[in-house]
Amino acid sequence: MRRAQKYADFRDYEHYVGRWWMLTGSLLLLAVPATICVVYDAWPPITDILRGLLGVAPIYWTVGTIEVLTYVPMLGTGGSYLGFLTGNLTSLKVPCALNAMQASGVEAGTEEGELISTIAIGVSSLVTTAVIAIGVLLLSSIRGFIESPMLQPAFDNILPALFGPLAVVYVSKNWKVAMAPLIFMVVLFICVPALADSVGILVPVGAIIAIVAARILYKKGLV
Amino acid sequence: MFDPNGPLMYGMTAVVILFVIAMSIRFIVMAWKRAKKIGMDPKVLRRVAISSAIFTIAPAVSILLGVIALSRALGFPLPWLRLSVIGALTYETPAAASAASAMGTDLSNLITDPVVFAAIAWVMTLGIIPGPVLVPTIGKKIENGVMRIRQKDEKWGSLFMTALFLGMISAFLGMIFATVSEGLRGWIPCFVMIASALIMCVCAVFVKVLHWKWMEDYALPISMLGGMALSIPITNLVNMIAG
C-alpha cells in the first residue's frame, strides 16, 4: 500500500514536471512560425492557413486524439510526455518502449514498466536527434549511399520488418486474443486497401475488438 | 531576403533541438533515479538504454531520408526541426503539401516566399497539436482509469493491456496486406514481414535453447535490421519473377 502511494506521488511529480516541459516545448514550436512572420513581416491570410489545416486537421487531430487514448496507458506518464513531444510514435517510440518492457520482463501499466518505457523513449529521442544531426552535417558524403536505389527497398519496408517480429512476441503469447483483431484487420485491408493511409484511425478499432475478445475468453476461463 | 536555409532558421532549429535533448535527459535521469530507488537492477537499465539506442538507428536513418526529401522544398532547418521533435514522416509531407496548395503553390521547388513558408510552418505546427494539448489535460485521467482496472482485477488488468498492444499490432499487420491485390510485387511487404518474423523465431531459439540471455534485448533490432536487409534480395527476386 505504501509502495502504491509512493508510486502515485511519483506519477504526480512526473505530471507536474511533464506539464511544464510540454507547455514550454509547445510554445517553442509555436514560436517558430510566429518568428518567421514577425522577422520577415510575412503574414499569411488566416483563411489560407485554415484552408491548409482543413486538408490535414480532420484526419490528424482524430489520429492524434486516438493516439493519446491508446498510447498513454502503454507508455506511462513520463514516456507519454516525452513520446508525444518528440514524435515518431508509431514507427519508433511505441515499438521501442514495447521491446524494452518485453526484454526486461516488466509489464506496461506497472511502475517498473513505466520507468523502462521512459528510459527507452528518452534514449531513442537522443539517438534520433544525433542520427539526423550527423546525417544533415555529413550529407554531402553520405547522400549518395543512403539515397541509392539499391537501399530503397530496405527503407520502404521498415514497418513490415518491425511489426513482423513484434507479432511473433505478442501474438505467440496471446494467440487466442490476437486472432479476432488480426483476421478482421487483414480482411479489411485486403478489401479496402485505401485504408492504409489512415491506419492510425483503425488502431482503436483493433484495440476494441481485442479487448472484447479478451473479455469473452477471460469470462469463459479460456485465457 | 528570406532564406529557408538561413541563419535564423538554423538558430531556431538549434534552440528546439537543444530543448528536446534537455527534456530527454531530464526524463531519463528522473526515471533512472526512481528505478534505482525501488531496487531495479542498474544492469537491466543499462541494457535497456543500449538496446533502445541500437533499435533506433535504422528508423532514424529513415527519418533522415524524410528530412532530405522535404529539404528540396523547405530547406534543411524546418524539416530537421519538425522531424527531430514532434513530427512524423507520415504527417509532415501531407501537411506541408496541403498548406502549399492552399497558398496556390506546391512543393516541387525551394520555397523562398516568406508568406508561403510561414503558412506551411503554421499548418505543420497546428495540424499536430492534439498530443501536446491532450497529454497534460487528460493523460492522468486515462492512467487512473487503467490503474483502477488493474486494482480491481490484476489478471484482467494485465490482459487488458495486452489486448491494447494486440489491437495496435493487428492494425499495422493488417496494413501490410493492403497491397496484395496489386499482384506479386504487392506481396513484398508480407514477404519482408515473414522474413523478419522468422529471424525473431531464430533469435528465440538461441535464447531458449542456447540460453543466450543477452540476445533477448537485441532480438527486435536484429530481426528488424535483418528484415530490412533481406527486403533488398526479396524485392530483386520478386521484380525478376514479375518481369
Coordinates of N, CA and C in Angstrom, one line a residue, chain A residues 28-212:
Chain A
L28 N 7.6 26.9 -27.7 CA 8.8 27.0 -28.6 C 8.4 26.6 -30.1
L29 N 7.6 25.6 -30.2 CA 7.2 25.1 -31.5 C 6.3 26.2 -32.2
L30 N 5.4 26.8 -31.4 CA 4.6 27.9 -32.0 C 5.4 29.1 -32.3
A31 N 6.5 29.3 -31.6 CA 7.3 30.5 -31.8 C 8.0 30.4 -33.1
V32 N 8.2 29.2 -33.7 CA 8.9 29.1 -35.0 C 8.2 29.9 -36.1
P33 N 6.9 29.5 -36.4 CA 6.2 30.2 -37.4 C 6.0 31.7 -37.1
A34 N 5.7 31.9 -35.8 CA 5.5 33.3 -35.3 C 6.7 34.2 -35.6
T35 N 7.9 33.6 -35.3 CA 9.1 34.4 -35.5 C 9.3 34.7 -37.0
I36 N 9.0 33.7 -37.9 CA 9.1 34.0 -39.3 C 8.2 35.1 -39.8
C37 N 7.0 35.1 -39.2 CA 6.0 36.2 -39.6 C 6.5 37.5 -39.1
V38 N 7.0 37.6 -37.9 CA 7.5 38.9 -37.3 C 8.7 39.4 -38.0
V39 N 9.8 38.5 -38.1 CA 11.1 39.0 -38.6 C 10.9 39.4 -40.1
Y40 N 10.2 38.6 -40.9 CA 10.1 39.0 -42.3 C 8.8 39.7 -42.7
D41 N 8.1 40.1 -41.7 CA 6.8 40.8 -41.9 C 6.0 40.1 -42.9
A42 N 5.9 38.8 -42.7 CA 5.2 37.9 -43.7 C 4.0 37.3 -43.0
W43 N 2.8 37.9 -43.2 CA 1.6 37.4 -42.5 C 0.7 36.7 -43.5
P44 N 0.7 35.4 -43.6 CA -0.2 34.7 -44.5 C -1.7 34.9 -44.0
P45 N -2.6 35.0 -45.0 CA -4.0 35.2 -44.6 C -4.5 34.0 -43.8
I46 N -5.2 34.3 -42.7 CA -5.7 33.3 -41.8 C -6.6 32.3 -42.6
T47 N -7.3 32.8 -43.6 CA -8.2 31.9 -44.4 C -7.3 30.8 -45.1
D48 N -6.2 31.2 -45.6 CA -5.3 30.3 -46.3 C -4.8 29.2 -45.3
I49 N -4.4 29.7 -44.1 CA -3.9 28.8 -43.1 C -5.0 27.8 -42.8
L50 N -6.2 28.3 -42.6 CA -7.4 27.4 -42.3 C -7.7 26.4 -43.4
R51 N -7.5 26.9 -44.6 CA -7.7 26.0 -45.8 C -6.7 24.9 -45.8
G52 N -5.4 25.3 -45.5 CA -4.3 24.3 -45.4 C -4.6 23.3 -44.3
L53 N -5.1 23.8 -43.1 CA -5.4 23.0 -42.0 C -6.5 22.0 -42.3
L54 N -7.5 22.5 -43.1 CA -8.6 21.7 -43.4 C -8.2 20.4 -44.1
G55 N -7.1 20.5 -44.8 CA -6.6 19.3 -45.6 C -6.0 18.2 -44.7
V56 N -5.6 18.6 -43.5 CA -4.9 17.6 -42.6 C -5.6 17.5 -41.2
A57 N -6.1 18.6 -40.7 CA -6.6 18.5 -39.3 C -7.7 17.5 -39.1
P58 N -8.7 17.3 -40.0 CA -9.7 16.3 -39.7 C -9.2 14.9 -39.4
I59 N -8.1 14.6 -40.2 CA -7.5 13.2 -40.0 C -6.6 13.2 -38.9
Y60 N -5.6 14.2 -38.9 CA -4.5 14.1 -37.9 C -5.0 14.5 -36.5
W61 N -6.0 15.4 -36.3 CA -6.5 15.7 -35.0 C -7.2 14.4 -34.5
T62 N -7.9 13.7 -35.3 CA -8.6 12.5 -34.9 C -7.5 11.4 -34.5
V63 N -6.5 11.3 -35.4 CA -5.5 10.3 -35.1 C -4.7 10.7 -33.9
G64 N -4.4 12.0 -33.7 CA -3.7 12.5 -32.5 C -4.5 12.1 -31.2
T65 N -5.8 12.4 -31.3 CA -6.6 12.1 -30.1 C -6.6 10.6 -29.8
I66 N -6.8 9.8 -30.9 CA -6.8 8.3 -30.7 C -5.4 7.9 -30.2
E67 N -4.4 8.4 -30.6 CA -3.0 8.0 -30.2 C -2.9 8.3 -28.7
V68 N -3.4 9.5 -28.2 CA -3.4 9.8 -26.8 C -4.1 8.7 -26.0
L69 N -5.3 8.4 -26.4 CA -6.2 7.4 -25.7 C -5.5 6.0 -25.7
T70 N -4.8 5.7 -26.8 CA -4.3 4.3 -26.9 C -2.9 4.2 -26.3
Y71 N -2.0 5.2 -26.6 CA -0.6 5.0 -26.2 C -0.3 5.5 -24.8
V72 N -1.1 6.4 -24.2 CA -0.8 6.8 -22.8 C -0.8 5.6 -21.9
P73 N -1.8 4.7 -21.9 CA -1.7 3.6 -21.0 C -0.5 2.7 -21.2
M74 N 0.0 2.6 -22.5 CA 1.1 1.8 -22.8 C 2.4 2.4 -22.3
L75 N 2.6 3.7 -22.6 CA 3.9 4.3 -22.3 C 4.1 4.8 -20.9
G76 N 3.0 5.0 -20.2 CA 3.1 5.5 -18.8 C 3.3 7.0 -18.8
T77 N 3.4 7.6 -17.7 CA 3.4 9.1 -17.6 C 4.6 9.7 -18.2
G78 N 5.8 9.4 -17.8 CA 7.0 10.0 -18.3 C 7.1 9.7 -19.8
G79 N 6.9 8.5 -20.2 CA 7.1 8.1 -21.6 C 6.1 8.8 -22.5
S80 N 4.9 9.1 -22.0 CA 3.9 9.8 -22.8 C 4.3 11.3 -23.0
Y81 N 4.7 12.0 -22.0 CA 5.1 13.4 -22.2 C 6.3 13.4 -23.2
L82 N 7.3 12.5 -22.9 CA 8.4 12.5 -23.8 C 8.1 12.1 -25.2
G83 N 7.3 11.0 -25.3 CA 7.0 10.5 -26.7 C 6.1 11.4 -27.5
F84 N 5.1 12.1 -26.8 CA 4.2 12.9 -27.6 C 4.9 14.2 -28.0
L85 N 6.0 14.7 -27.3 CA 6.7 15.9 -27.7 C 7.8 15.5 -28.7
T86 N 8.4 14.4 -28.6 CA 9.5 14.1 -29.5 C 9.0 13.4 -30.8
G87 N 7.8 13.0 -30.9 CA 7.2 12.5 -32.1 C 7.6 11.1 -32.6
N88 N 7.3 10.8 -33.9 CA 7.6 9.5 -34.5 C 7.1 8.3 -33.5
L89 N 5.9 8.4 -33.0 CA 5.4 7.5 -32.0 C 5.3 6.1 -32.6
T90 N 4.4 5.9 -33.7 CA 4.1 4.6 -34.1 C 5.2 3.9 -34.7
S91 N 6.1 4.6 -35.5 CA 7.1 3.9 -36.2 C 8.4 3.7 -35.4
L92 N 8.4 4.3 -34.2 CA 9.7 4.3 -33.5 C 9.5 4.2 -31.9
K93 N 8.9 5.2 -31.3 CA 8.9 5.3 -29.9 C 8.0 4.2 -29.2
V94 N 6.8 3.9 -29.8 CA 6.0 2.9 -29.1 C 6.6 1.5 -29.3
P95 N 7.1 1.0 -30.5 CA 7.7 -0.3 -30.6 C 9.0 -0.3 -29.7
C96 N 9.7 0.8 -29.7 CA 10.9 0.8 -28.8 C 10.6 0.5 -27.4
A97 N 9.6 1.2 -26.9 CA 9.2 1.0 -25.5 C 8.6 -0.4 -25.2
L98 N 7.8 -0.9 -26.2 CA 7.3 -2.3 -26.0 C 8.4 -3.3 -26.0
N99 N 9.4 -3.1 -26.9 CA 10.5 -4.0 -26.9 C 11.3 -4.0 -25.6
A100 N 11.5 -2.8 -25.1 CA 12.3 -2.6 -23.8 C 11.6 -3.3 -22.7
M101 N 10.2 -3.1 -22.6 CA 9.5 -3.7 -21.5 C 9.5 -5.2 -21.6
Q102 N 9.3 -5.7 -22.8 CA 9.2 -7.1 -23.0 C 10.6 -7.8 -22.7
A103 N 11.7 -7.2 -23.2 CA 13.0 -7.7 -22.9 C 13.4 -7.7 -21.4
S104 N 12.8 -6.7 -20.7 CA 13.2 -6.5 -19.3 C 12.2 -7.4 -18.4
G105 N 11.2 -7.9 -19.0 CA 10.3 -8.8 -18.3 C 9.3 -7.9 -17.4
V106 N 9.0 -6.7 -17.8 CA 8.1 -5.9 -17.0 C 6.9 -5.6 -17.8
E107 N 5.8 -5.3 -17.1 CA 4.5 -5.1 -17.8 C 4.2 -3.6 -17.9
A108 N 3.5 -3.2 -19.0 CA 3.0 -1.8 -19.1 C 1.9 -1.6 -18.0
G109 N 1.8 -0.4 -17.5 CA 0.8 -0.1 -16.5 C 1.3 -0.4 -15.1
T110 N 2.6 -0.9 -15.0 CA 3.2 -1.0 -13.7 C 4.3 0.1 -13.5
E111 N 4.8 0.3 -12.3 CA 5.8 1.3 -12.1 C 7.1 0.9 -12.9
E112 N 7.5 -0.3 -12.8 CA 8.7 -0.8 -13.5 C 8.5 -0.6 -15.0
G113 N 7.4 -1.0 -15.5 CA 7.1 -0.8 -16.9 C 7.2 0.6 -17.4
E114 N 6.6 1.5 -16.6 CA 6.7 2.9 -16.9 C 8.1 3.5 -16.9
L115 N 8.9 3.1 -15.9 CA 10.3 3.6 -15.9 C 11.1 3.1 -17.1
I116 N 10.9 1.8 -17.4 CA 11.7 1.2 -18.5 C 11.3 1.9 -19.8
S117 N 9.9 2.1 -20.0 CA 9.4 2.8 -21.2 C 10.0 4.2 -21.3
T118 N 10.1 5.0 -20.2 CA 10.6 6.3 -20.2 C 12.0 6.3 -20.6
I119 N 12.8 5.4 -20.0 CA 14.3 5.4 -20.4 C 14.4 5.0 -21.9
A120 N 13.7 4.0 -22.3 CA 13.8 3.6 -23.8 C 13.4 4.8 -24.7
I121 N 12.3 5.5 -24.4 CA 11.9 6.6 -25.3 C 12.9 7.8 -25.2
G122 N 13.4 8.0 -24.0 CA 14.4 9.1 -23.9 C 15.7 8.8 -24.7
V123 N 16.2 7.6 -24.5 CA 17.4 7.2 -25.3 C 17.1 7.3 -26.8
S124 N 15.9 6.8 -27.2 CA 15.5 6.8 -28.6 C 15.5 8.2 -29.1
S125 N 15.0 9.1 -28.4 CA 14.9 10.5 -28.8 C 16.3 11.1 -29.0
L126 N 17.2 10.8 -28.0 CA 18.6 11.3 -28.2 C 19.3 10.7 -29.4
V127 N 19.1 9.4 -29.6 CA 19.7 8.8 -30.8 C 19.2 9.3 -32.1
T128 N 17.8 9.5 -32.1 CA 17.2 10.1 -33.3 C 17.8 11.4 -33.6
T129 N 17.8 12.3 -32.6 CA 18.4 13.6 -32.8 C 19.8 13.6 -33.3
A130 N 20.6 12.7 -32.7 CA 22.0 12.6 -33.1 C 22.1 12.1 -34.5
V131 N 21.3 11.0 -34.9 CA 21.4 10.5 -36.3 C 21.1 11.6 -37.3
I132 N 20.0 12.3 -37.0 CA 19.6 13.3 -38.0 C 20.6 14.4 -38.1
A133 N 21.1 14.8 -36.9 CA 22.1 15.9 -36.9 C 23.4 15.5 -37.7
I134 N 23.9 14.3 -37.4 CA 25.1 13.8 -38.1 C 24.8 13.6 -39.6
G135 N 23.6 13.1 -39.9 CA 23.2 12.9 -41.3 C 23.2 14.2 -42.1
V136 N 22.6 15.2 -41.5 CA 22.5 16.5 -42.2 C 23.9 17.1 -42.3
L137 N 24.7 17.0 -41.2 CA 26.0 17.7 -41.3 C 27.0 16.9 -42.3
L138 N 26.8 15.6 -42.4 CA 27.7 14.8 -43.3 C 27.0 14.5 -44.6
L139 N 25.9 15.3 -44.9 CA 25.0 14.9 -46.0 C 25.8 14.7 -47.4
S140 N 26.7 15.6 -47.6 CA 27.4 15.5 -49.0 C 28.1 14.2 -49.1
S141 N 28.6 13.7 -48.0 CA 29.4 12.4 -48.1 C 28.5 11.2 -48.1
I142 N 27.3 11.3 -47.4 CA 26.5 10.0 -47.3 C 25.3 10.0 -48.2
R143 N 25.0 11.1 -48.8 CA 23.7 11.2 -49.5 C 23.6 10.1 -50.6
G144 N 24.7 10.0 -51.4 CA 24.7 9.0 -52.5 C 24.4 7.6 -52.0
F145 N 25.0 7.3 -50.8 CA 24.8 6.0 -50.2 C 23.3 5.7 -49.7
I146 N 22.9 6.6 -48.8 CA 21.5 6.4 -48.2 C 20.4 6.6 -49.2
E147 N 20.7 7.4 -50.3 CA 19.6 7.5 -51.3 C 19.7 6.6 -52.5
S148 N 20.7 5.7 -52.4 CA 20.9 4.8 -53.6 C 19.7 3.9 -53.8
P149 N 19.3 3.6 -55.1 CA 18.2 2.8 -55.3 C 18.3 1.4 -54.7
M150 N 19.5 0.9 -54.6 CA 19.7 -0.4 -54.0 C 19.2 -0.5 -52.6
L151 N 19.3 0.6 -51.8 CA 18.9 0.6 -50.4 C 17.4 0.9 -50.3
Q152 N 16.8 1.4 -51.4 CA 15.4 1.9 -51.3 C 14.4 0.9 -50.7
P153 N 14.5 -0.4 -51.1 CA 13.5 -1.4 -50.5 C 13.6 -1.5 -49.0
A154 N 14.9 -1.4 -48.5 CA 15.0 -1.5 -47.0 C 14.3 -0.4 -46.3
F155 N 14.3 0.8 -46.8 CA 13.6 1.9 -46.1 C 12.1 1.9 -46.4
D156 N 11.8 1.3 -47.6 CA 10.3 1.2 -47.9 C 9.6 0.1 -47.0
N157 N 10.4 -0.8 -46.4 CA 9.8 -1.9 -45.7 C 10.1 -1.9 -44.2
I158 N 10.3 -0.7 -43.7 CA 10.7 -0.6 -42.2 C 9.5 -1.2 -41.4
L159 N 8.3 -0.8 -41.7 CA 7.1 -1.2 -40.9 C 6.9 -2.7 -40.9
P160 N 6.9 -3.4 -42.1 CA 6.8 -4.8 -42.1 C 8.0 -5.5 -41.3
A161 N 9.2 -4.9 -41.5 CA 10.3 -5.5 -40.8 C 10.2 -5.3 -39.3
L162 N 9.5 -4.3 -38.9 CA 9.3 -4.0 -37.4 C 8.2 -4.8 -36.8
F163 N 7.0 -4.8 -37.5 CA 5.8 -5.4 -36.9 C 5.8 -6.9 -37.1
G164 N 6.6 -7.5 -38.0 CA 6.7 -9.0 -38.1 C 7.2 -9.6 -36.7
P165 N 8.4 -9.1 -36.3 CA 9.0 -9.6 -35.0 C 8.1 -9.3 -33.8
L166 N 7.5 -8.1 -33.8 CA 6.6 -7.7 -32.7 C 5.4 -8.7 -32.6
A167 N 4.9 -9.1 -33.8 CA 3.8 -10.1 -33.9 C 4.2 -11.4 -33.3
V168 N 5.5 -11.8 -33.6 CA 5.9 -13.1 -33.1 C 5.9 -13.1 -31.5
V169 N 6.3 -12.0 -30.9 CA 6.4 -11.9 -29.5 C 5.0 -11.9 -28.9
Y170 N 4.1 -10.9 -29.4 CA 2.9 -10.7 -28.7 C 1.8 -11.7 -29.2
V171 N 1.8 -12.1 -30.5 CA 0.7 -13.0 -31.0 C 1.0 -14.4 -30.4
S172 N 2.3 -14.8 -30.4 CA 2.5 -16.2 -30.0 C 2.2 -16.4 -28.5
K173 N 2.3 -15.3 -27.7 CA 2.0 -15.4 -26.3 C 0.5 -15.4 -26.0
N174 N -0.3 -14.7 -26.9 CA -1.7 -14.5 -26.7 C -2.5 -14.7 -28.0
W175 N -2.2 -15.9 -28.6 CA -2.8 -16.1 -29.9 C -4.3 -16.1 -29.9
K176 N -4.9 -16.6 -28.8 CA -6.4 -16.7 -28.8 C -7.0 -15.3 -28.8
V177 N -6.4 -14.3 -28.1 CA -6.9 -13.0 -28.1 C -6.6 -12.3 -29.4
A178 N -5.4 -12.6 -30.0 CA -4.9 -11.9 -31.2 C -5.7 -12.3 -32.5
M179 N -6.3 -13.5 -32.5 CA -6.9 -14.0 -33.7 C -8.0 -13.1 -34.3
A180 N -8.9 -12.6 -33.4 CA -10.1 -11.8 -33.9 C -9.6 -10.5 -34.5
P181 N -8.8 -9.7 -33.8 CA -8.4 -8.4 -34.4 C -7.6 -8.6 -35.6
L182 N -6.7 -9.6 -35.6 CA -5.8 -9.9 -36.7 C -6.6 -10.3 -38.0
I183 N -7.5 -11.2 -37.8 CA -8.3 -11.6 -39.0 C -9.1 -10.5 -39.6
F184 N -9.7 -9.7 -38.6 CA -10.5 -8.6 -39.0 C -9.7 -7.6 -39.8
M185 N -8.5 -7.2 -39.3 CA -7.7 -6.2 -40.0 C -7.1 -6.7 -41.3
V186 N -6.7 -7.9 -41.4 CA -6.2 -8.5 -42.7 C -7.2 -8.4 -43.7
V187 N -8.4 -8.9 -43.4 CA -9.6 -8.9 -44.3 C -9.9 -7.5 -44.8
L188 N -10.0 -6.6 -43.7 CA -10.4 -5.2 -44.0 C -9.4 -4.5 -45.0
F189 N -8.1 -4.7 -44.7 CA -7.1 -4.0 -45.6 C -7.0 -4.6 -47.0
I190 N -7.3 -6.0 -47.1 CA -7.3 -6.6 -48.4 C -8.5 -6.1 -49.2
C191 N -9.6 -5.9 -48.5 CA -10.9 -5.5 -49.2 C -10.8 -4.0 -49.5
V192 N -10.3 -3.2 -48.6 CA -10.2 -1.7 -48.7 C -8.8 -1.2 -48.6
P193 N -7.9 -1.4 -49.6 CA -6.5 -1.0 -49.5 C -6.3 0.4 -49.2
A194 N -7.2 1.3 -49.6 CA -7.1 2.7 -49.4 C -7.0 3.1 -47.9
L195 N -7.5 2.2 -47.0 CA -7.4 2.5 -45.6 C -6.0 2.5 -45.0
A196 N -5.0 2.0 -45.8 CA -3.6 2.0 -45.3 C -3.2 3.4 -45.0
D197 N -3.8 4.5 -45.7 CA -3.3 5.8 -45.4 C -3.9 6.3 -44.0
S198 N -4.9 5.7 -43.5 CA -5.4 6.2 -42.2 C -5.4 5.0 -41.2
V199 N -4.3 4.3 -41.2 CA -4.2 3.2 -40.3 C -4.3 3.6 -38.8
G200 N -3.9 4.9 -38.5 CA -4.0 5.3 -37.1 C -5.4 5.3 -36.6
I201 N -6.4 5.6 -37.4 CA -7.8 5.6 -37.0 C -8.2 4.2 -36.7
L202 N -7.6 3.2 -37.3 CA -8.0 1.8 -37.1 C -7.4 1.1 -35.9
V203 N -6.4 1.8 -35.3 CA -5.7 1.3 -34.1 C -6.8 1.0 -33.0
P204 N -7.6 2.0 -32.6 CA -8.6 1.8 -31.6 C -9.6 0.7 -31.9
V205 N -9.9 0.6 -33.2 CA -10.9 -0.4 -33.7 C -10.3 -1.8 -33.3
G206 N -9.0 -1.9 -33.7 CA -8.3 -3.2 -33.4 C -8.3 -3.4 -31.9
A207 N -8.0 -2.3 -31.1 CA -7.9 -2.5 -29.7 C -9.3 -2.9 -29.1
I208 N -10.4 -2.3 -29.6 CA -11.7 -2.6 -29.0 C -12.0 -4.1 -29.3
I209 N -11.7 -4.5 -30.6 CA -12.0 -5.9 -30.9 C -11.2 -6.8 -30.0
A210 N -9.9 -6.5 -29.8 CA -9.0 -7.3 -29.0 C -9.5 -7.4 -27.5
I211 N -10.0 -6.2 -27.0 CA -10.4 -6.1 -25.6 C -11.7 -6.9 -25.4
V212 N -12.6 -6.8 -26.4 CA -13.9 -7.6 -26.3 C -13.6 -9.1 -26.4

